[in-house]
Coordinates of C-alpha atoms in Angstrom, one line a residue:
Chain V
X2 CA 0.0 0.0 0.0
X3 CA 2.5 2.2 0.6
X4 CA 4.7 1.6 -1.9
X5 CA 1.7 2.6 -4.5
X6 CA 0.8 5.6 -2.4
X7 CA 4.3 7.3 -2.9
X8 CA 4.1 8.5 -6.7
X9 CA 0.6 9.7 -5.8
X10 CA 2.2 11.7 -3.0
X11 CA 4.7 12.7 -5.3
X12 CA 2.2 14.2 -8.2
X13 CA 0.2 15.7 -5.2
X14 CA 3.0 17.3 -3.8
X15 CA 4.1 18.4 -7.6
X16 CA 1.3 20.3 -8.4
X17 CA 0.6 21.6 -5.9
X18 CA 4.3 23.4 -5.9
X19 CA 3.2 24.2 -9.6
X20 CA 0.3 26.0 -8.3
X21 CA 2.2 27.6 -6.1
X22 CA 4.8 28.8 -8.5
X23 CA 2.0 30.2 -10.7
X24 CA 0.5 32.2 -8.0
X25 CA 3.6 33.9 -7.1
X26 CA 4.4 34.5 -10.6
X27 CA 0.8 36.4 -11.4
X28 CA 1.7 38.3 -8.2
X29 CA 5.0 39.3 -9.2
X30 CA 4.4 41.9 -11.6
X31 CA 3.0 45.3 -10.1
X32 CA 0.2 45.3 -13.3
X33 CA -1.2 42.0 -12.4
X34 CA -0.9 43.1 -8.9
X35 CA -3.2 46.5 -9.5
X36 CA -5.7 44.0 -11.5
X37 CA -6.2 41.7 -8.7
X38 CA -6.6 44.9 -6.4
X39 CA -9.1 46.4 -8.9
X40 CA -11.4 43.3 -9.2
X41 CA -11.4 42.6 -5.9
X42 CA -12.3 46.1 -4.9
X43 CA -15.5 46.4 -6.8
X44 CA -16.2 42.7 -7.2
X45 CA -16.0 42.3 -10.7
X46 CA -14.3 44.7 -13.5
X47 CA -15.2 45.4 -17.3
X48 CA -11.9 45.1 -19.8
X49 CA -13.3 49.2 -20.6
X50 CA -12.7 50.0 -16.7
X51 CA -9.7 48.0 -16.5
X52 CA -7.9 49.9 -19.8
X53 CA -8.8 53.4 -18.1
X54 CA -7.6 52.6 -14.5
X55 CA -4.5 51.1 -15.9
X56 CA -3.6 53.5 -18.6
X57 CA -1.6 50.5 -20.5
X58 CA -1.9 49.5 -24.1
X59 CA -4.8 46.9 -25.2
X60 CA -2.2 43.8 -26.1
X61 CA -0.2 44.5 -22.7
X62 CA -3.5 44.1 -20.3
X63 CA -4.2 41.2 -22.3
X64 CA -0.7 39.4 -21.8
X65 CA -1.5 40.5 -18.3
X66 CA -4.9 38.9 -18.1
X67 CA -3.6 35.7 -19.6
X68 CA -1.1 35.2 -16.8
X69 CA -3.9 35.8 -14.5
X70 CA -5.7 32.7 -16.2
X71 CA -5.4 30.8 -12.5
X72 CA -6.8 33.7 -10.6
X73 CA -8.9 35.2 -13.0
X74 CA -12.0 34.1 -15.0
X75 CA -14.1 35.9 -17.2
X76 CA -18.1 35.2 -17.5
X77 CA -20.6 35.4 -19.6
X78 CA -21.2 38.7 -19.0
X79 CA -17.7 39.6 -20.8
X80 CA -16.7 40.7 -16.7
X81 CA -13.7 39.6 -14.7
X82 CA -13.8 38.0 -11.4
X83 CA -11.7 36.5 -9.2
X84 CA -11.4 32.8 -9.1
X85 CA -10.8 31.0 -5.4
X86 CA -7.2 31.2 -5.8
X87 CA -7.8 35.1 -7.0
X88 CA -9.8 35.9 -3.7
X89 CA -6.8 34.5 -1.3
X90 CA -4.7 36.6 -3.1
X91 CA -6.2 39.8 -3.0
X92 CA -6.7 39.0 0.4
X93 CA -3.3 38.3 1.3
X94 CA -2.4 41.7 -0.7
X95 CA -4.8 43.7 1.4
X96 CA -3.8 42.3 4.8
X97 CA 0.1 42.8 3.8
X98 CA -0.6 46.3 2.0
X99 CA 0.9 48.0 5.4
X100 CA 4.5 45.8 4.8
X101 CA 3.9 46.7 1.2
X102 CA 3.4 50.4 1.7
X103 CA 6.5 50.9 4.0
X104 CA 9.0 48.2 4.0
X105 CA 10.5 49.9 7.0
X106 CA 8.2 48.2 9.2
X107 CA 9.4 45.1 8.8
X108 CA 12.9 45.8 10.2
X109 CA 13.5 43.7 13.3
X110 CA 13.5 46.6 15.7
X111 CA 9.4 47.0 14.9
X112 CA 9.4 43.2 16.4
X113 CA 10.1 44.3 19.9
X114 CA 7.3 43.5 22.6
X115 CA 7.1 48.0 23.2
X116 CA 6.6 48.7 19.8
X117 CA 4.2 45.9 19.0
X118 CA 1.8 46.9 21.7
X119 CA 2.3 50.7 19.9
X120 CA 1.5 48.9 17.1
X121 CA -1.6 47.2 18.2
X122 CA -2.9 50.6 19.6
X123 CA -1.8 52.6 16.5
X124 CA -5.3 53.0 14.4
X125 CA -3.8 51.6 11.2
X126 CA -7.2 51.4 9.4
X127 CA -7.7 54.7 9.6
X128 CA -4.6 56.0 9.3
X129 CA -3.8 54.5 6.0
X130 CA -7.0 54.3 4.9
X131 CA -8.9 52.4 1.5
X132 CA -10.7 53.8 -0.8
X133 CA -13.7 52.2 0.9
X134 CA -13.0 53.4 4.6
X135 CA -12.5 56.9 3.2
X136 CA -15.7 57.8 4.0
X137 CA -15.7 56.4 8.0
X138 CA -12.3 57.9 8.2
X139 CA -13.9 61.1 7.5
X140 CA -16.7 60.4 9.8
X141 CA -13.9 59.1 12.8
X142 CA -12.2 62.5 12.2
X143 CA -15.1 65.3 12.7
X144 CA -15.9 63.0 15.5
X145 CA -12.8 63.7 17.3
X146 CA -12.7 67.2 16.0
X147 CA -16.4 68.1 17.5
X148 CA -15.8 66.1 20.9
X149 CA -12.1 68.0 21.4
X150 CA -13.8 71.2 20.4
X151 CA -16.3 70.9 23.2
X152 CA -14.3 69.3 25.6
X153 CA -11.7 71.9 25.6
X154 CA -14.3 74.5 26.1
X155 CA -15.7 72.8 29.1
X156 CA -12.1 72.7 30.4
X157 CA -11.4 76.2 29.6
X158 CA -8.2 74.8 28.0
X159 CA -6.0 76.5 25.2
X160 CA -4.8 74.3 22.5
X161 CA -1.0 74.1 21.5
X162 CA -0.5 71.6 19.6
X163 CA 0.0 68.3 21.8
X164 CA -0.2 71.0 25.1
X165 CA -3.3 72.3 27.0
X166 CA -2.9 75.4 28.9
X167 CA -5.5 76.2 31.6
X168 CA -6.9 79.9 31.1
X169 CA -7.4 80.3 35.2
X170 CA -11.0 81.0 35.1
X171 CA -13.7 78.4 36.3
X172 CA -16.6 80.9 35.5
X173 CA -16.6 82.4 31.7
X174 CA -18.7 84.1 29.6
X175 CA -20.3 81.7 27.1
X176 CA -18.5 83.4 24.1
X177 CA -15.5 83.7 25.4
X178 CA -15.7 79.9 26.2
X179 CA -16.6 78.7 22.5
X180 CA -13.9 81.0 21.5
X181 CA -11.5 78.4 23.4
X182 CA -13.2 75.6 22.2
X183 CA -13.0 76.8 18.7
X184 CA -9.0 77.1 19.3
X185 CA -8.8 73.2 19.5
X186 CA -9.7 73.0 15.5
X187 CA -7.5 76.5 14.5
X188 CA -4.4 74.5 16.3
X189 CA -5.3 71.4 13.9
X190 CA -4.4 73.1 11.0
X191 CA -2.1 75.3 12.0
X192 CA -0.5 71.9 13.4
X193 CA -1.2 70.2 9.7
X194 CA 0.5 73.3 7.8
X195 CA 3.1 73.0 9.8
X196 CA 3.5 68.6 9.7
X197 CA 3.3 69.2 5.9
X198 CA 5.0 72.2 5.5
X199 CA 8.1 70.5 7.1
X200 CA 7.8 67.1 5.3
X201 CA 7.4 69.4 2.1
X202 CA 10.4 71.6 2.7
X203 CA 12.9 69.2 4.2
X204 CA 12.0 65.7 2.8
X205 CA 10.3 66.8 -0.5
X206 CA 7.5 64.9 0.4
X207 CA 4.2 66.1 -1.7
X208 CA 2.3 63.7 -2.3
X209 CA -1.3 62.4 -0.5
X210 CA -1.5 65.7 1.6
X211 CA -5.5 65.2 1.3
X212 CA -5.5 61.4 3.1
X213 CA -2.8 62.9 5.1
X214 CA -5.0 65.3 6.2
X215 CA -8.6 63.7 6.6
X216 CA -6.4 61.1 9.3
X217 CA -4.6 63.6 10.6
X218 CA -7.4 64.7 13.5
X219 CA -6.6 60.6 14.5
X220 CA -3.2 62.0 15.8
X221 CA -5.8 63.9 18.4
X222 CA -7.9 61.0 19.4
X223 CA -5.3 60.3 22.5
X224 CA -5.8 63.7 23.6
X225 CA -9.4 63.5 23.7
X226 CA -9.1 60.5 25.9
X227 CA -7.4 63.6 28.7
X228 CA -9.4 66.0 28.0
X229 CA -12.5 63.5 28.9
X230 CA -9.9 61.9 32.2
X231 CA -9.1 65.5 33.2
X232 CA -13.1 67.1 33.1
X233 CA -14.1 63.7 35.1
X234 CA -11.3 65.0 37.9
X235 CA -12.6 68.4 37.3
X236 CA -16.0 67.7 37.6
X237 CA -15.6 65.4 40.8
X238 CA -13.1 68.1 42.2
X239 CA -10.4 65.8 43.1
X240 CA -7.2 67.6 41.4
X241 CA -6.9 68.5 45.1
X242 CA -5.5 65.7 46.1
X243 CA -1.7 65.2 45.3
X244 CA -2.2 61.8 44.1
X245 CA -4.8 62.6 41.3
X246 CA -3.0 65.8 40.2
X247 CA -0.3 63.4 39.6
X248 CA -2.2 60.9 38.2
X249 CA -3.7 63.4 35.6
X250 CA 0.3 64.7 34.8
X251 CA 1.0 61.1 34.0
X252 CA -1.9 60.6 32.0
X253 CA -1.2 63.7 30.2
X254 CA 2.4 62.4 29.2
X255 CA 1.6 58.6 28.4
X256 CA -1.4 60.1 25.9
X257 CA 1.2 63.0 24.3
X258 CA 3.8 60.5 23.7
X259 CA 0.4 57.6 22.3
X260 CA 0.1 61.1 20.3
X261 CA 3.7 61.7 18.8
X262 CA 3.9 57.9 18.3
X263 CA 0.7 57.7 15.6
X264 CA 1.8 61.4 14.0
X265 CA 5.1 59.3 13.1
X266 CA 3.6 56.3 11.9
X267 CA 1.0 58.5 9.8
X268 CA 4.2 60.5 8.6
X269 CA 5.6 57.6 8.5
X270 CA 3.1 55.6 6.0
X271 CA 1.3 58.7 4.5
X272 CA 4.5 60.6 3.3
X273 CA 6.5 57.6 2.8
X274 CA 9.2 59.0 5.3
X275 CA 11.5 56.9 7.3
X276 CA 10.5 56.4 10.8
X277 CA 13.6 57.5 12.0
X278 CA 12.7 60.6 9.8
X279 CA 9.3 61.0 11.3
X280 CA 10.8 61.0 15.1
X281 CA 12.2 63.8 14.2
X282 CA 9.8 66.3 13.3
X283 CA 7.5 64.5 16.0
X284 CA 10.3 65.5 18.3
X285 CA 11.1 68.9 16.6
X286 CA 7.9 70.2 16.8
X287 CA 6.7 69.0 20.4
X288 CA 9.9 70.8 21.9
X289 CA 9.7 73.7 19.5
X290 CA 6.0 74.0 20.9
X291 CA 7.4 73.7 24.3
X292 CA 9.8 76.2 24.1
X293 CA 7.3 78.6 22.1
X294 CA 4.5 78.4 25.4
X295 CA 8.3 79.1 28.0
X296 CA 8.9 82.1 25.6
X297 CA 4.9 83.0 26.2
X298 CA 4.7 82.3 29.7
X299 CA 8.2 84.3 30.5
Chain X
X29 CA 39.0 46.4 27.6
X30 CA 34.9 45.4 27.4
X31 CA 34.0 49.1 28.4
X32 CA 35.7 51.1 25.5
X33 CA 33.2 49.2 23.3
X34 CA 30.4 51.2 25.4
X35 CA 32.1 54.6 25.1
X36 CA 30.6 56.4 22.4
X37 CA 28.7 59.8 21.6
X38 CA 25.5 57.7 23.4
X39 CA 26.9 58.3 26.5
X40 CA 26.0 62.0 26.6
X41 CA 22.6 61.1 27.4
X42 CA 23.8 59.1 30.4
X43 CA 25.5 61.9 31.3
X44 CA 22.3 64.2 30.7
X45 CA 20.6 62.3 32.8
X46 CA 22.5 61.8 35.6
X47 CA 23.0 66.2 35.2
X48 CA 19.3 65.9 35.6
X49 CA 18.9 63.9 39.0
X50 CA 21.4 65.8 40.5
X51 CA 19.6 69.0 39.9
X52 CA 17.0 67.1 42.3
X53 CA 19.4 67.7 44.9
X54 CA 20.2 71.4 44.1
X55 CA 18.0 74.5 45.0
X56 CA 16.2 76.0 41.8
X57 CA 14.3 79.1 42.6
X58 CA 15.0 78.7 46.6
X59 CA 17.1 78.6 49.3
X60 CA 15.4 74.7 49.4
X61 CA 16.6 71.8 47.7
X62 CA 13.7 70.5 45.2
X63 CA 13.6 67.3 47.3
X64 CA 13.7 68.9 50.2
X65 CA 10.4 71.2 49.0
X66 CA 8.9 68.0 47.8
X67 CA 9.1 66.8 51.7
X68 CA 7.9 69.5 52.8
X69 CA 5.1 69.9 50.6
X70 CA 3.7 66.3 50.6
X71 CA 3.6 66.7 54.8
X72 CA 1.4 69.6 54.2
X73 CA -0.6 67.4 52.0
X74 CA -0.3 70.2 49.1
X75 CA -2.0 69.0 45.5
X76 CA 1.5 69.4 43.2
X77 CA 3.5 67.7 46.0
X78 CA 4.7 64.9 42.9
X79 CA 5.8 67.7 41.1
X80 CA 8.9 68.2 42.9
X81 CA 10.0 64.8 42.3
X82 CA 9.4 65.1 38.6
X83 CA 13.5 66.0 37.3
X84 CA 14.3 63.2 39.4
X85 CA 11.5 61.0 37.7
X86 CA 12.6 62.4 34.3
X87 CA 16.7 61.7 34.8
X88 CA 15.9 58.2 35.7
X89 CA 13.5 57.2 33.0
X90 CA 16.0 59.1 30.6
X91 CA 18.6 57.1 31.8
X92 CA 16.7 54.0 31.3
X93 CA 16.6 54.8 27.3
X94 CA 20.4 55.9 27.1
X95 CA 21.8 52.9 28.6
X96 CA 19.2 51.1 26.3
X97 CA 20.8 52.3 23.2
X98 CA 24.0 52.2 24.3
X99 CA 23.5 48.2 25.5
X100 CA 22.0 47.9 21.6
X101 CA 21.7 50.2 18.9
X102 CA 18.4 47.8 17.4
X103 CA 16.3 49.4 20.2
X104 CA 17.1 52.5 19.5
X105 CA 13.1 53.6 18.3
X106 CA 12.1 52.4 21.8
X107 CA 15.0 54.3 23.3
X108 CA 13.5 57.5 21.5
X109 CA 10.1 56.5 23.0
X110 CA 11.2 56.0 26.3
X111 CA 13.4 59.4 26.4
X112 CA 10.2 61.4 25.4
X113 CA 8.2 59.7 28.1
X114 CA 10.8 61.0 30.5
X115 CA 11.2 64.4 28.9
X116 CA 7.3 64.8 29.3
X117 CA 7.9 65.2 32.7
X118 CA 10.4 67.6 33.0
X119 CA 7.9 69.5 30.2
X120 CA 5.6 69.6 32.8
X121 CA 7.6 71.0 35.5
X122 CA 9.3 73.3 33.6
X123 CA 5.7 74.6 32.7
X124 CA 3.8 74.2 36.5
X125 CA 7.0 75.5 38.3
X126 CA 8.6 78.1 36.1
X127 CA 5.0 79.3 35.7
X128 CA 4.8 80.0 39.7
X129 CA 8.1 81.2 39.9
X130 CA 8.3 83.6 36.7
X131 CA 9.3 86.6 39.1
X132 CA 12.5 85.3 40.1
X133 CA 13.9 83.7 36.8
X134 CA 16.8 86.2 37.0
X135 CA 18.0 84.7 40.4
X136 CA 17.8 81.1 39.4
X137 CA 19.9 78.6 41.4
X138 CA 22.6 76.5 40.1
X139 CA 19.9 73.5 40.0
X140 CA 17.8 75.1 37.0
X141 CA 21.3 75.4 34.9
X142 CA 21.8 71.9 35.4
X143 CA 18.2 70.8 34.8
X144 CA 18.6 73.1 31.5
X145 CA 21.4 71.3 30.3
X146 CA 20.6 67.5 31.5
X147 CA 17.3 68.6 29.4
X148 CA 19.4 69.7 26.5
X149 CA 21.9 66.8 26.4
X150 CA 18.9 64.1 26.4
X151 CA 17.5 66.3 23.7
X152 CA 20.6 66.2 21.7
X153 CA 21.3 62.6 22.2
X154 CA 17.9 62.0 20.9
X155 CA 18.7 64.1 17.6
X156 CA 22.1 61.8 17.4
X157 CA 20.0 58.6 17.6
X158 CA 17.5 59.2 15.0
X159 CA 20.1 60.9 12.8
X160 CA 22.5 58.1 12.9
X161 CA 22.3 55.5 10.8
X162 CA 24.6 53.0 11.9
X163 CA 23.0 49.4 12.7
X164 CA 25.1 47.8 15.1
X165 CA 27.2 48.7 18.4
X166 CA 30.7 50.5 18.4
X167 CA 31.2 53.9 17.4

C-alpha cells in the first residue's frame, strides 16, 4: 500500500508546488498586482474599466490577463472575477498592504514586545485608509474634531499643539468659552501646515497631503481621551488631592507620547518618510512647541 | 577592555541624565533643595507635591533609554520612545514650576542650569540617535 501511495504523493505534492509557482508568478508583476486589487475592490471589472484605470496598451492588459488565467476568470457577462485562488490573493495583498506600503516596518527593531503593543494601539485602518474606509475615516475625524472642540471649552483649556494650557478662570462668559473651544480646531491646522509644511520643505514629500489630512485629527484621538480623564477629575473636584493631580500629569504624558507615536507612523506611511525621519519632526515640533509656550509664559 | 566598546557619543545622554537627577538635589528658585520642598510639601498634603519629584522622575526614566541604546543600537526607536516619556515630565515641571516662579527667573539657582542642560543633552542625544544610521554597536 505504501509503496503505490508514494508516486501519488509525489504528483500531489508536484502540483501543488506548480500552483504555487503560478501564484507567485501572477503576483509578481505590479500590473497584475493593480488588476487583482481592482477586481477585488468592486467585485468584478469590465476590460473598458480596467484599460482606463490602468492606462496600459490593449495587447499589454491582455498578456497581463492571460497570466492571470489561475486567478482570474471571465463570465458570460464579458466581466472579470476572481477565481478562489484570486480571492486569497487579493486578500493576502490587502492584509500585507501595510508591509507593502513601508518596508521599514518590517525591520527587526518594529518586532520588539514596546513597539508591537504601539503597534496594536496605532489606528492603522484609519490611518492608512482604503478607498472604501474613506468615508468612516472622514466620519472618525469630525468626531474627534467636534468632541475636542467641546471638551476643551468645558475645560477652559487653550490648544497648543499636543499641550493644554489652563486659562485660570472656572466661570466664563459663554462666548469667550466657544472661543477656546473653537482654538482646538484652528491648532489642527495650523498643526497640519506645519506637519506638511516641514515634510514638504525638508523631505520633499508632496504627495497624498488630502488622506494625510482627513487622518490627521486621528493624531488627536489620545488627547481627547485627557481631555475626557481630566473634566471627570474636574468635575468630581479631586485635582486637590496630590495623588490625582499626579495621576492626571502622568496621563497627560503617556497620551502625548500615544500622540507623537501615531503622528510618526501617519508621517511615516502617509509621506513615505523613514520612521527614524518621522521621530524627528515629532520631536522637533513638540519641543519647539514647548519652548514657544516658555517664551509665552516668561 | 569590554567598556571602551560602550564609550561612544550615546553616552552623553547618560551623562544628561544623571546632570538631571542631581539637579534634584540642588536649589532652583529657593534657598530649598527640590527634594527637600517636595518633603515639605507632601507633609502639608499640598496638591502638586509629585511635582517636585518630577527631574528626578525624568533623569531616571532618561537614563533607562540611554543605557538602552548604548547596550543595543536595534532598540534605538524604543529608546527614542522611552526618552520622550521621560522628557514629558520635566515639560511639565518646567511649565507648573517656572509658571509659579516667573518673578524670580533672573535669580535662578545652580539646579535650573543643570536641569537646562541635563534637558538639552537628552535632547541632543535623541537628535544623534534618529540621525545616525549605523546598525550595530561600536562607534
Amino acid at each position: 500500500m505504501s509503496i503505490s501511495k508514494e508516486p501519488d504523493e509525489q504528483i500531489n505534492n508536484s502540483k501543488r508546488q506548480d500552483t504555487e509557482a503560478r501564484f507567485y508568478y501572477a503576483l509578481s508583476h505590479e500590473i497584475r498586482r493593480k488588476i487583482i486589487k481592482l477586481i477585488g475592490e468592486n467585485e468584478n471589472i469590465s476590460f473598458t474599466k480596467l484599460k482606463k484605470e490602468l492606462g496600459v496598451s490593449t495587447g499589454t492588459i491582455y498578456h497581463h490577463l492571460d497570466t492571470l488565467s489561475e486567478l482570474i476568470k471571465q463570465k458570460k457577462d464579458k466581466k472579470y472575477y476572481l477565481k478562489e485562488l484570486g480571492v486569497y490573493a487579493y486578500k493576502s495583498l490587502k492584509n500585507n498592504i501595510e508591509t507593502i506600503k513601508t518596508p521599514d516596518f518590517t525591520h527587526q527593531e518594529f518586532k520588539s514586545p514596546i513597539l508591537r503593543k504601539l503597534m496594536k494601539i496605532t489606528y492603522k485602518r484609519f490611518i492608512q485608509f482604503e478607498k472604501g474606509d474613506k468615508k468612516l475615516t472622514i466620519i472618525i475625524s469630525l468626531f474627534i474634531l467636534i468632541t475636542g472642540t467641546i471638551l476643551c471649552g468645558l475645560n477652559n483649556f487653550y490648544s497648543i499643539f499636543l499641550f493644554f494650557i489652563d486659562s485660570g478662570q472656572n466661570f466664563m462668559d459663554f462666548f469667550l468659552q466657544t472661543l477656546i473651544s473653537f482654538n482646538f480646531i484652528l491648532n489642527f491646522f495650523v498643526f497640519f501646515i506645519i506637519i506638511e509644511g516641514i515634510s514638504q520643505l525638508f523631505y520633499k514629500k508632496k504627495e497624498n497631503t488630502l488622506d494625510f489630512l482627513i487622518s490627521f485629527p486621528i493624531i488627536q484621538f489620545p488627547m481627547v481621551f485627557y481631555l475626557i480623564s481630566h473634566l471627570f477629575f474636574k468635575l468630581f473636584n479631586i485635582l486637590n488631592f496630590s495623588i490625582f493631580n499626579l495621576l492626571d500629569k502622568i496621563l497627560l504624558i503617556v497620551f502625548q507620547v500615544w500622540s507623537l507615536w501615531l503622528l510618526s507612523y501617519s508621517l511615516s506611511v502617509k509621506k513615505g518618510l523613514k520612521i527614524e525621519s518621522s521621530l524627528i519632526i515629532s520631536l522637533l515640533l513638540h519641543y519647539g512647541s514647548f519652548t514657544i509656550i516658555l517664551f509665552v509664559l516668561v | 577592555m569590554e567598556l571602551r566598546k560602550y564609550i561612544n557619543t550615546y553616552i552623553l545622554g547618560v551623562i544628561g541624565s544623571i546632570i538631571l537627577i542631581l539637579s534634584e538635589f540642588f536649589s532652583w528658585f529657593s534657598d530649598d533643595t527640590l527634594i527637600e520642598i517636595y518633603v515639605l510639601y507632601i507633609s502639608s498634603a499640598l496638591e502638586d507635591s509629585f511635582l517636585f519629584l518630577f527631574p528626578l522622575l525624568s533623569g531616571g526614566i532618561c537614563l533607562l533609554g540611554s543605557i538602552l541604546v548604548i547596550y543595543k543600537f536595534e532598540f534605538k526607536v524604543q529608546s527614542v520612545i522611552i526618552s520622550f516619556m521621560g522628557l514629558g515630565f520635566l515639560l511639565i515641571f518646567f511649565f507648573d514650576y517656572i509658571s509659579q516662579v516667573i518673578e524670580y527667573i533672573s535669580n535662578a539657582g545652580i539646579g535650573f542650569y543643570l536641569g537646562v542642560v541635563g534637558f538639552l543633552l537628552i535632547l541632543f542625544n535623541i537628535l544623534n540617535m534618529l540621525i545616525n544610521n549605523r546598525t550595530t554597536n561600536g562607534g
